[in-house]
CSV table of C-alpha atoms in Angstrom, one decimal:
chain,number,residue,atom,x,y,z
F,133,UNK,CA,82.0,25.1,61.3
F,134,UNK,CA,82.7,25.2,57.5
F,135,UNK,CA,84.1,21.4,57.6
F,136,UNK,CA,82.3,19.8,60.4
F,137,UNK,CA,85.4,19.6,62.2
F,138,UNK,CA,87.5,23.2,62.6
F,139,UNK,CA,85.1,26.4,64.5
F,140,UNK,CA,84.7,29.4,62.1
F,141,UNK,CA,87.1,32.6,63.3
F,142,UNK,CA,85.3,35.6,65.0
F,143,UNK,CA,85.4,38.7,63.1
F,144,UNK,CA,87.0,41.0,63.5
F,145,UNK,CA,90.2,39.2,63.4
F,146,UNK,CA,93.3,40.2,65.4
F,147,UNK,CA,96.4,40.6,63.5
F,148,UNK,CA,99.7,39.2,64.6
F,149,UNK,CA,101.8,41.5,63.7
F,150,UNK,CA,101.6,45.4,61.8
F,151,UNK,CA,103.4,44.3,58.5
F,152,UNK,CA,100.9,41.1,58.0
F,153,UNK,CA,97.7,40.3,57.9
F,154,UNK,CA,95.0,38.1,59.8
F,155,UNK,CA,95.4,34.3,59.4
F,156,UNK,CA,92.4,33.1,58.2
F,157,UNK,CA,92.4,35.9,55.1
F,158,UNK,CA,94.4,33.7,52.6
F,159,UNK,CA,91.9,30.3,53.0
F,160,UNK,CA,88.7,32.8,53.3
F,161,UNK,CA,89.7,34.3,49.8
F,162,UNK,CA,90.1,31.0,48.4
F,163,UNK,CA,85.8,31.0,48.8
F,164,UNK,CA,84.4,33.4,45.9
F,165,UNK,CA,81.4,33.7,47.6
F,166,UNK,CA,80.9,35.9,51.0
F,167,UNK,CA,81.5,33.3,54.0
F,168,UNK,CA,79.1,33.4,57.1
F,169,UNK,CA,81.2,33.9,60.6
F,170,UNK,CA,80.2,34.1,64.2
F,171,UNK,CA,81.3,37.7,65.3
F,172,UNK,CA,83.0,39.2,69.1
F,173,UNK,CA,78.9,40.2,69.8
F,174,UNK,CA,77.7,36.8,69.2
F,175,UNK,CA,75.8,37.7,66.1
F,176,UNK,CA,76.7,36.3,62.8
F,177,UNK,CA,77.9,38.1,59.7
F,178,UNK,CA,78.8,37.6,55.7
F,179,UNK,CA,82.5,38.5,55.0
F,180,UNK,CA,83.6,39.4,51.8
F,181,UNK,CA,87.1,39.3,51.4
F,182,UNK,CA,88.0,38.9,48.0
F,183,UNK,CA,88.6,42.1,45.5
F,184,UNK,CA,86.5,41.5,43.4
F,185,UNK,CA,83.9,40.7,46.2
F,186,UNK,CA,84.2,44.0,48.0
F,187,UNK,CA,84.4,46.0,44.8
F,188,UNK,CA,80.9,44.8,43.5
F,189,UNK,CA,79.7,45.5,47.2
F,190,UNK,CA,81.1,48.6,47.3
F,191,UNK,CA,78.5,49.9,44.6
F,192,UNK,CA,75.6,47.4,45.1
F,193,UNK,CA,72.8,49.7,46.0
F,194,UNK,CA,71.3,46.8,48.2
F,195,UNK,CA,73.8,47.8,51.3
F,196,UNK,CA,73.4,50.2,53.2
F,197,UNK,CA,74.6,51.8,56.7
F,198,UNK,CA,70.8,51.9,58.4
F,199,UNK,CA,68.7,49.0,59.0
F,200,UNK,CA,64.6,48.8,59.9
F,201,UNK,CA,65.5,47.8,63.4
F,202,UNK,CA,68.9,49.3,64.6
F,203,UNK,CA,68.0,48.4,68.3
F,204,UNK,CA,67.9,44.6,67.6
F,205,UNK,CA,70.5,44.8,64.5
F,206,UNK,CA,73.6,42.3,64.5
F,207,UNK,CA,76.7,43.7,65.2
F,208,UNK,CA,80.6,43.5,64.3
F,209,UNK,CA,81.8,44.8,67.7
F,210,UNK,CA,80.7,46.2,71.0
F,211,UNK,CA,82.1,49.6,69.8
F,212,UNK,CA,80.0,53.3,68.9
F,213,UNK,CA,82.0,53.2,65.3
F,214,UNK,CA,79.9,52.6,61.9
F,215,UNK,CA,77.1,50.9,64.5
F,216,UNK,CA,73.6,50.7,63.2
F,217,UNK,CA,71.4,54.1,62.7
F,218,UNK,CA,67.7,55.0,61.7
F,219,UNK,CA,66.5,56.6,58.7
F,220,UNK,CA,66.4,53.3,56.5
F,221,UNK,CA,63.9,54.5,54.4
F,222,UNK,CA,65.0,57.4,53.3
F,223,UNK,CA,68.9,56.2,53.1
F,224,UNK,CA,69.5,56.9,49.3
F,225,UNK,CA,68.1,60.0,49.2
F,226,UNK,CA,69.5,61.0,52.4
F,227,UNK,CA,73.1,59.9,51.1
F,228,UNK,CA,72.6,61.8,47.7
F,229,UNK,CA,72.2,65.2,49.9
F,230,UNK,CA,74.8,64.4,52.1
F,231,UNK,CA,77.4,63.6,49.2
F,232,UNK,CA,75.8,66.6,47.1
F,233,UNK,CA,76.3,69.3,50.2
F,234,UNK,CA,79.9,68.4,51.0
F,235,UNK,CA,81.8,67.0,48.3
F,236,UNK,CA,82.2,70.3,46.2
F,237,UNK,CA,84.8,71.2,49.7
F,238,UNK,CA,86.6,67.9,49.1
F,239,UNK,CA,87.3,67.3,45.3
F,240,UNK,CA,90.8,67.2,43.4
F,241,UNK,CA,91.7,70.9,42.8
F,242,UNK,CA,89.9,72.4,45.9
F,243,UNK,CA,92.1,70.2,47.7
F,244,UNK,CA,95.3,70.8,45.8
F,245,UNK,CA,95.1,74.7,46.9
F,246,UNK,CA,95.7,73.3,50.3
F,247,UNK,CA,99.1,72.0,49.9
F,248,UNK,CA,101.1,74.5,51.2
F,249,UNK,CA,98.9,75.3,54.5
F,250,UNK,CA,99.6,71.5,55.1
F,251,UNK,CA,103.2,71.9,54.0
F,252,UNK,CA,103.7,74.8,56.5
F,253,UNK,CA,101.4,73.0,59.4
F,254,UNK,CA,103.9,70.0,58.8
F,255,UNK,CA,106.7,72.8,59.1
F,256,UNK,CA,105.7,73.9,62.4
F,257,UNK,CA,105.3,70.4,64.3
F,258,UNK,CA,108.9,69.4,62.9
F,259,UNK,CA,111.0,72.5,63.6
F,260,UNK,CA,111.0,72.0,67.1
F,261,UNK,CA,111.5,68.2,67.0
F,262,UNK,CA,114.4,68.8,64.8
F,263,UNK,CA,116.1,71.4,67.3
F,264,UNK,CA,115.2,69.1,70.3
F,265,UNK,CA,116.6,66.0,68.7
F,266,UNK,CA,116.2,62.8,68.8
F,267,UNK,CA,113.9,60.3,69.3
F,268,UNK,CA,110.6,61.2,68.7
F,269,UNK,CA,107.2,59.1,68.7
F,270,UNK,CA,105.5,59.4,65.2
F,271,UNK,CA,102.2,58.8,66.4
F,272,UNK,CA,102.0,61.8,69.2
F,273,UNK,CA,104.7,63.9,68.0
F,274,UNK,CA,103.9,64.0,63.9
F,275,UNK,CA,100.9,62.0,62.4
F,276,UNK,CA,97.7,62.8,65.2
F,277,UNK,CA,98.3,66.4,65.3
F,278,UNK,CA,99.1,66.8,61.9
F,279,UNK,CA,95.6,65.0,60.7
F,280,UNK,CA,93.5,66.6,63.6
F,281,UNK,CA,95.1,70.5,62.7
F,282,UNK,CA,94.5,69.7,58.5
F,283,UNK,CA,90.4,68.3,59.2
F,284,UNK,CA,89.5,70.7,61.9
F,285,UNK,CA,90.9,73.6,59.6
F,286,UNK,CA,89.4,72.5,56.9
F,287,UNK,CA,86.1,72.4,58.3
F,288,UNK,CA,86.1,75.5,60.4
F,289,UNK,CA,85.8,73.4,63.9
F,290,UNK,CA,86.3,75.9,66.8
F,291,UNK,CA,90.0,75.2,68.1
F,292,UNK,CA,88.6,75.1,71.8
F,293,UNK,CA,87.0,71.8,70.5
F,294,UNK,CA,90.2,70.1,69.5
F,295,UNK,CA,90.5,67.9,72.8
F,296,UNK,CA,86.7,67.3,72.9
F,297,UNK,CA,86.8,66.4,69.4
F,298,UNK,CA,89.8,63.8,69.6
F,299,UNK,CA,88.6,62.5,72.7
F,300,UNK,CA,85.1,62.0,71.1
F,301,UNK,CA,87.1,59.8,68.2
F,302,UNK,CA,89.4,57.9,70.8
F,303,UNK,CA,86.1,56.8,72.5
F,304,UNK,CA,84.1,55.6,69.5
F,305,UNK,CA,86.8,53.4,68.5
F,306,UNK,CA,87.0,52.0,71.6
F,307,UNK,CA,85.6,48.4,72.9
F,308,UNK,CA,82.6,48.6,75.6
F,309,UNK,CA,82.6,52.6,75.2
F,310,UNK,CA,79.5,52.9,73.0
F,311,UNK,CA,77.5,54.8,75.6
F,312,UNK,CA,80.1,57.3,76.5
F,313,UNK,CA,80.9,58.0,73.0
F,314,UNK,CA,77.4,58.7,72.6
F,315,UNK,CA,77.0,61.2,75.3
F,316,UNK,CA,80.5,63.0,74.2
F,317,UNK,CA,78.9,63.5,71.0
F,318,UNK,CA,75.8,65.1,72.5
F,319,UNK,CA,77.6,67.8,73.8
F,320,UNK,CA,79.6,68.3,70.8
F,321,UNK,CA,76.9,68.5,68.9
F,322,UNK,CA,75.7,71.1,71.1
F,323,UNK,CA,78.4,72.9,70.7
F,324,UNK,CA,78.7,72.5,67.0
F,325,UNK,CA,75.8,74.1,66.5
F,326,UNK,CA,76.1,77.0,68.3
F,327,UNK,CA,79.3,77.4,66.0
F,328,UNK,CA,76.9,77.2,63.2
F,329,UNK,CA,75.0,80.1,64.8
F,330,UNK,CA,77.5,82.2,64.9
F,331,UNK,CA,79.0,81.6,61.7
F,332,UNK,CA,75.9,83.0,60.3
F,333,UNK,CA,76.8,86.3,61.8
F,334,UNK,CA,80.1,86.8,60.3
F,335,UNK,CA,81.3,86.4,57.0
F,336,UNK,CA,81.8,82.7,54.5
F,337,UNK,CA,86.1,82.0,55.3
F,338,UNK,CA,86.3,79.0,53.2
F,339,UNK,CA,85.7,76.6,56.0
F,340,UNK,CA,82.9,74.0,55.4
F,341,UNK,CA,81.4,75.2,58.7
F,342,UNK,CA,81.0,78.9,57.5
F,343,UNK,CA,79.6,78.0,53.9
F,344,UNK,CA,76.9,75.5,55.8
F,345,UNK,CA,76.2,78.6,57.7
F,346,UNK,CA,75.2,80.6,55.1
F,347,UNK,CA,73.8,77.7,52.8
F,348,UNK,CA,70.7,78.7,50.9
F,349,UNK,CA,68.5,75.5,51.5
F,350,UNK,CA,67.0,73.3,49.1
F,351,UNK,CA,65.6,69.6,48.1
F,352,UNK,CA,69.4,68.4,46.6
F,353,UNK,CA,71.1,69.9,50.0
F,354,UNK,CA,71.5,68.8,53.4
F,355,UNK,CA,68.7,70.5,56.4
F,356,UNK,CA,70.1,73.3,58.3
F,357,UNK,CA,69.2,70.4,61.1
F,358,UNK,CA,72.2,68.1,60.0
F,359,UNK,CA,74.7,70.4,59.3
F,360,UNK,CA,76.3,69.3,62.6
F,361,UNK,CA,76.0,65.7,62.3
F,362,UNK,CA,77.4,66.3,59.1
F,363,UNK,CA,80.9,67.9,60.3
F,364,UNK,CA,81.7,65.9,63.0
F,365,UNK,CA,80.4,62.8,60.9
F,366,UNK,CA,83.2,64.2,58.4
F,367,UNK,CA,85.8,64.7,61.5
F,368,UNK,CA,85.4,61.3,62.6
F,369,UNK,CA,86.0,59.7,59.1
F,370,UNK,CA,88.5,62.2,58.1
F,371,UNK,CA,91.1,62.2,61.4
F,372,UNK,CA,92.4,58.9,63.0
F,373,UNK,CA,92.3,56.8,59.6
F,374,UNK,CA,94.3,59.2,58.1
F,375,UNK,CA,96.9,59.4,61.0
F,376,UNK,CA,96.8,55.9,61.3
F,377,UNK,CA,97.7,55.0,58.1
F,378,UNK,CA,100.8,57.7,58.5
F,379,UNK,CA,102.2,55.6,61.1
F,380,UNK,CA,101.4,52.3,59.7
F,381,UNK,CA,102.9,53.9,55.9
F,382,UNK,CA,106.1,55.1,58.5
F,383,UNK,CA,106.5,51.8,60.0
F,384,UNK,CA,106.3,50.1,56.8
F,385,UNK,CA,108.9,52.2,54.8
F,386,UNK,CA,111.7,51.7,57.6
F,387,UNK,CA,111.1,48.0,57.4
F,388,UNK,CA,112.4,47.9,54.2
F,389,UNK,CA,115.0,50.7,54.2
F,390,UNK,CA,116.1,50.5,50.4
F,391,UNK,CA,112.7,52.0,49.3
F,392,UNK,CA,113.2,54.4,51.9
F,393,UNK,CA,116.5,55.7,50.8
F,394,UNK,CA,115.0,55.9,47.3
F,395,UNK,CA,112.3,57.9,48.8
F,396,UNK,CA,114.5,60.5,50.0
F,397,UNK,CA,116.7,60.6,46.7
F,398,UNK,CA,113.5,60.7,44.6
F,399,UNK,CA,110.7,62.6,45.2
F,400,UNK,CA,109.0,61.6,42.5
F,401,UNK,CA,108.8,58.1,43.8
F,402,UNK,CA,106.1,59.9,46.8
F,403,UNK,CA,102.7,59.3,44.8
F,404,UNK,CA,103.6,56.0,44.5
F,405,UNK,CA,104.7,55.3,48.0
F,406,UNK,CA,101.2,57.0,49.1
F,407,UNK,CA,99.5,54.2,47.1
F,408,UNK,CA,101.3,51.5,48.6
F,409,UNK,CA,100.3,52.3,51.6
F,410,UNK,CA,97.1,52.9,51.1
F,411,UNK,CA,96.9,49.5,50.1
F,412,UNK,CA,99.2,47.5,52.3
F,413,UNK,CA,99.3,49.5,55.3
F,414,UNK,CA,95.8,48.6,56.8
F,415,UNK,CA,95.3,49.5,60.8
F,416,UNK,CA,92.8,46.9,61.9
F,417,UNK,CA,91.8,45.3,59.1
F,418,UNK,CA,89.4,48.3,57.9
F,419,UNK,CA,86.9,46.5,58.5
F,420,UNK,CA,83.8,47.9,56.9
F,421,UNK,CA,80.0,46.8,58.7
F,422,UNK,CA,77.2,47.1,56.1
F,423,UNK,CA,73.5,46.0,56.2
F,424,UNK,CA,71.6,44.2,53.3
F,425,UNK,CA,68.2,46.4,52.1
F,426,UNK,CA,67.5,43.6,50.2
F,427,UNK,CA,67.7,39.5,50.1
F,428,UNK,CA,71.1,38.9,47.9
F,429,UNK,CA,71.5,35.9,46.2
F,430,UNK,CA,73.8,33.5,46.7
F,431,UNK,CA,74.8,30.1,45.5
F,432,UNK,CA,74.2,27.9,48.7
F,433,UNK,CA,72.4,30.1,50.5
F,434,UNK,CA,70.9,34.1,50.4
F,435,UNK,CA,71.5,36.8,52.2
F,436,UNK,CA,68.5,38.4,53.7
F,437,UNK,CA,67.3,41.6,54.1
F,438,UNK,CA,69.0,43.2,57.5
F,439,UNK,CA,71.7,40.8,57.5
F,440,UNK,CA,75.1,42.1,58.5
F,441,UNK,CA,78.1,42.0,55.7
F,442,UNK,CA,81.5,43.1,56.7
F,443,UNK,CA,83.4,44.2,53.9
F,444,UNK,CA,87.1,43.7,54.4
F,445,UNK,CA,89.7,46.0,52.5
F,446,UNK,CA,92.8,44.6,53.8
F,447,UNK,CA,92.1,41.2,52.5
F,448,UNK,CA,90.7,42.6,49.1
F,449,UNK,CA,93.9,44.8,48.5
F,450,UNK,CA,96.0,41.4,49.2
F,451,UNK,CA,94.2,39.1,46.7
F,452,UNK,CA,96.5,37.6,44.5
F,453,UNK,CA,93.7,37.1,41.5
F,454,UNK,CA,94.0,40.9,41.1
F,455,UNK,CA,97.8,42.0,42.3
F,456,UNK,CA,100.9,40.2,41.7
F,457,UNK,CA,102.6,39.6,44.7
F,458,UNK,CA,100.3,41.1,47.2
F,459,UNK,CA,102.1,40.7,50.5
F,460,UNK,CA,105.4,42.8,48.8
F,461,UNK,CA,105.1,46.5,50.1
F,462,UNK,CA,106.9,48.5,46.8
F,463,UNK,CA,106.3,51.7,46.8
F,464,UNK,CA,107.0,51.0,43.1
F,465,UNK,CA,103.7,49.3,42.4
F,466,UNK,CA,102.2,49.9,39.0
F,467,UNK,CA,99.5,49.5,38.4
F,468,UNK,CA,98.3,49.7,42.0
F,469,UNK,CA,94.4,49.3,41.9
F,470,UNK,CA,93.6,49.8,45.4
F,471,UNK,CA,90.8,49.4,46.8
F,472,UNK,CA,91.5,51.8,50.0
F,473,UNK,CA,88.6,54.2,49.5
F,474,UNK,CA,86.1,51.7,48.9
F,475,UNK,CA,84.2,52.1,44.9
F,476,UNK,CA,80.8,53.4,43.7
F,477,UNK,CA,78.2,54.7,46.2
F,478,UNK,CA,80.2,54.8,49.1
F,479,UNK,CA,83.4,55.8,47.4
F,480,UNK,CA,85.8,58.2,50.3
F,481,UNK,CA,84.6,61.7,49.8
F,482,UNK,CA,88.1,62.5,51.5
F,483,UNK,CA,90.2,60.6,49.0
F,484,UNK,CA,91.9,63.6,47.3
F,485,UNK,CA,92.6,65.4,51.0
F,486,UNK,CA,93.9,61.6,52.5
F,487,UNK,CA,96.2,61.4,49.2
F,488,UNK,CA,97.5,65.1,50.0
F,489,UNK,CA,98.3,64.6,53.8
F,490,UNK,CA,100.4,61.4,53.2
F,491,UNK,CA,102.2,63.2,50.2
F,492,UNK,CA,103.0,66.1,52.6
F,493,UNK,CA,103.9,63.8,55.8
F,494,UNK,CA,106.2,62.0,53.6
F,495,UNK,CA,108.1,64.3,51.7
F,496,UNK,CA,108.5,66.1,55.3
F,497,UNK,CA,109.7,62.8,57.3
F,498,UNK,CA,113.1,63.3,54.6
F,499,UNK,CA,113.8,65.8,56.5
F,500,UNK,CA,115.2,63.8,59.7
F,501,UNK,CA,118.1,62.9,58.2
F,502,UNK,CA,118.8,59.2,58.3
F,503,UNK,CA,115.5,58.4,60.1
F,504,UNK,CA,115.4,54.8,61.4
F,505,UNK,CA,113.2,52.7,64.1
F,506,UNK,CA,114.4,53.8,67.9
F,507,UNK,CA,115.0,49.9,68.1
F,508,UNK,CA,114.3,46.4,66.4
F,509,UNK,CA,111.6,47.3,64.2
F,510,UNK,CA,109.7,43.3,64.7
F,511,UNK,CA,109.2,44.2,68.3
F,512,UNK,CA,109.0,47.7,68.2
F,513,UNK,CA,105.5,48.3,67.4
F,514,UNK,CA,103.0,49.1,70.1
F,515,UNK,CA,99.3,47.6,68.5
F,516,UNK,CA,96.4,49.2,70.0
F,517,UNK,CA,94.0,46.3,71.0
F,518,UNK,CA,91.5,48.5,72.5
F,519,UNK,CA,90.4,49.8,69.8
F,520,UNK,CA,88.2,48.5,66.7
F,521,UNK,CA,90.4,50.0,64.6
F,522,UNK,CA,93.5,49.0,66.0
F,523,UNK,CA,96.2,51.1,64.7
F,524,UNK,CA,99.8,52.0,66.5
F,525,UNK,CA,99.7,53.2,70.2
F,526,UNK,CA,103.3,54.6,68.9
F,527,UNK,CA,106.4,54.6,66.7
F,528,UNK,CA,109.7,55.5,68.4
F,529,UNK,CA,112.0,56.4,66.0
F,530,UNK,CA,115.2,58.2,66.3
F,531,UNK,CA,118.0,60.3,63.7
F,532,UNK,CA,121.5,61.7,62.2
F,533,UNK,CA,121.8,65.2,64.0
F,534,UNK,CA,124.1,67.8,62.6
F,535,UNK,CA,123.9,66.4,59.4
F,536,UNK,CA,120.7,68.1,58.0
């Protein structure tokens, strides 16, 4: 209890509603310093929720995903996702090769020359909504398959895997499901691998799983041994956030339907409407679980080595010390410092590829003419409890026919 009298909240926090945020945020950001909470496992954690917080965090090489004793680790939730792992001594090198292998697939221009396969993928998923008419859920119909197609494509994931692979994802987010998202990633590691092998037989395509394949090893690059950890390690972070945030940017625009309009008009107006939501539309908090490799000081108290520190992005990208007005959604926004993809060491390898989807997805939603919630917007979205990153279980939303 923080004043003798009131109990501390339990991360992670629930939201009440998709176009807010948490309670307890706005008080919690009043305290500079990271505040100590109980968490839904019983353990105990330091939040960070201020922008300025999370940002120094973000590149303080004294956090880490590992920790000495991942068996007996606190934890955030009971949930497979971001959960402790081994290999705590050899973290920093281990991230260097891991960053060093895969981010020459996922940088600015390599990206860019994906545009119109996404474009056309985006194509093929509306032309027979838009012949069938209205309504259409934005979750199933547009935003999951869109992300699943663009990631698995990218990294050369056998199509036969697709329903594995989502499955796999569903299941890691989900509370009390640690051990079955475990097993479900046995086998597809199993089957990744043999992928691997027989990329080696056949020619690099530009897929990440074929130039793995045929990687020359070396001390900078990741073991032929992790190349499948890598790619579905790169599926998991590169799918469901991304659709997520589609539906939570979707819901967010027809909420205030004067930026949409604009949208439509002006398609120059899209890069900034991908930043705004990448800010303000936050599915579950993003909540981030980090472990300290090193006692942190503090004023009143240190952190210790092995302690748990939650890193929270949707309170950071509200903070008022740092964005004027931080609960307005403006598509607008400039400047628009962000914090979405986190800053320094763990900076989102998949920031330039996120950026392009949500460009794509929203310059393609102007073509449902007149687009609009399939009822009152307040009570229309369905938030997916079950999961540790929470996100929309769907978005019903209907359109003008014969007019486009």
């Amino acid at each position: 209890m923080a004043d003798g009298s009131a109990p501390e909240p339990v991360l992670p926090f629930s939201c009440p509603h998709v176009l807010g945020e948490p309670e307890a945020f706005p008080a919690l950001r009043s305290r500079p310093a990271p505040v100590r909470l109980p968490t839904s496992t019983g353990d105990t954690a330091w939040l960070v929720s201020t922008y300025e917080g999370v940002r120094a965090m973000c590149g303080d090489p004294r956090l880490g995903r590992t920790h000495p004793d991942p068996a007996h680790a606190p934890r955030l939730w009971d949930a497979a996702l971001m959960e402790p792992v081994d290999g705590h001594a050899d973290e920093p090198d281990d991230h260097r090769r891991w960053r060093h292998t895969l981010a020459r697939h996922f940088g600015s221009r390599h990206t860019a020359r994906l545009r119109p396969a996404v474009e056309e993928r985006f194509a093929s998923l509306a032309a027979p909504l838009l012949r069938a008419g209205p309504p259409l859920d934005v979750h199933a119909d547009l935003a999951r398959p869109l992300a699943a197609a663009v990631i698995c494509e990218l990294l050369g994931l056998p199509e036969e895997l697709r329903p594995a692979l989502l499955d796999w994802s569903d299941t890691v987010r989900t509370y009390g499901q640690a051990a079955e998202a475990a097993e479900r990633r046995a086998r597809l590691l199993d089957a990744v691998r043999a992928a691997l092998d027989e990329g080696r037989g056949r020619p690099a395509d530009g897929t990440v799983l074929t130039a793995l394949a045929h990687a020359e090893p070396g001390p900078r690059e990741l073991r032929a041994d992790e190349h499948a950890d890598a790619l579905l390690d790169v599926f998991l972070a590169g799918f469901d956030t991304v659709a997520s945030r589609m539906v939570y940017g979707t819901c967010h625009l027809l909420a205030h339907p004067g930026q949409w309009r604009a949208l439509g008009r002006d398609p120059a107006l899209v890069p900034g409407a991908v930043e705004e939501i990448l800010r303000l539309a936050v599915p579950g908090g993003s909540w981030i679980p980090r472990y300290a490799r090193a006692d942190i000081p503090l004023p009143d108290a240190p952190i210790r080595a092995g302690d748990l520190i939650v890193l929270s992005f949707q309170s950071a990208n509200r903070d008022a010390a740092v964005l004027a007005d931080p609960a307005r959604f403006d598509i607008r926004r400039d400047p628009n410092p962000h914090l979405a993809f986190g800053h320094g060491t763990f900076y989102c390898l998949g920031a330039a590829l996120t950026r392009l989807e949500l460009s794509v997805f929203l310059t393609g939603l102007a073509r449902f003419p007149g687009l609009r919630p399939a009822g009152p917007l307040p009570t229309l979205p369905d938030l997916d409890t079950g999961r540790v990153t929470g996100g929309l279980g769907r978005l019903p939303v209907t359109w003008e026919t014969g007019t486009g």
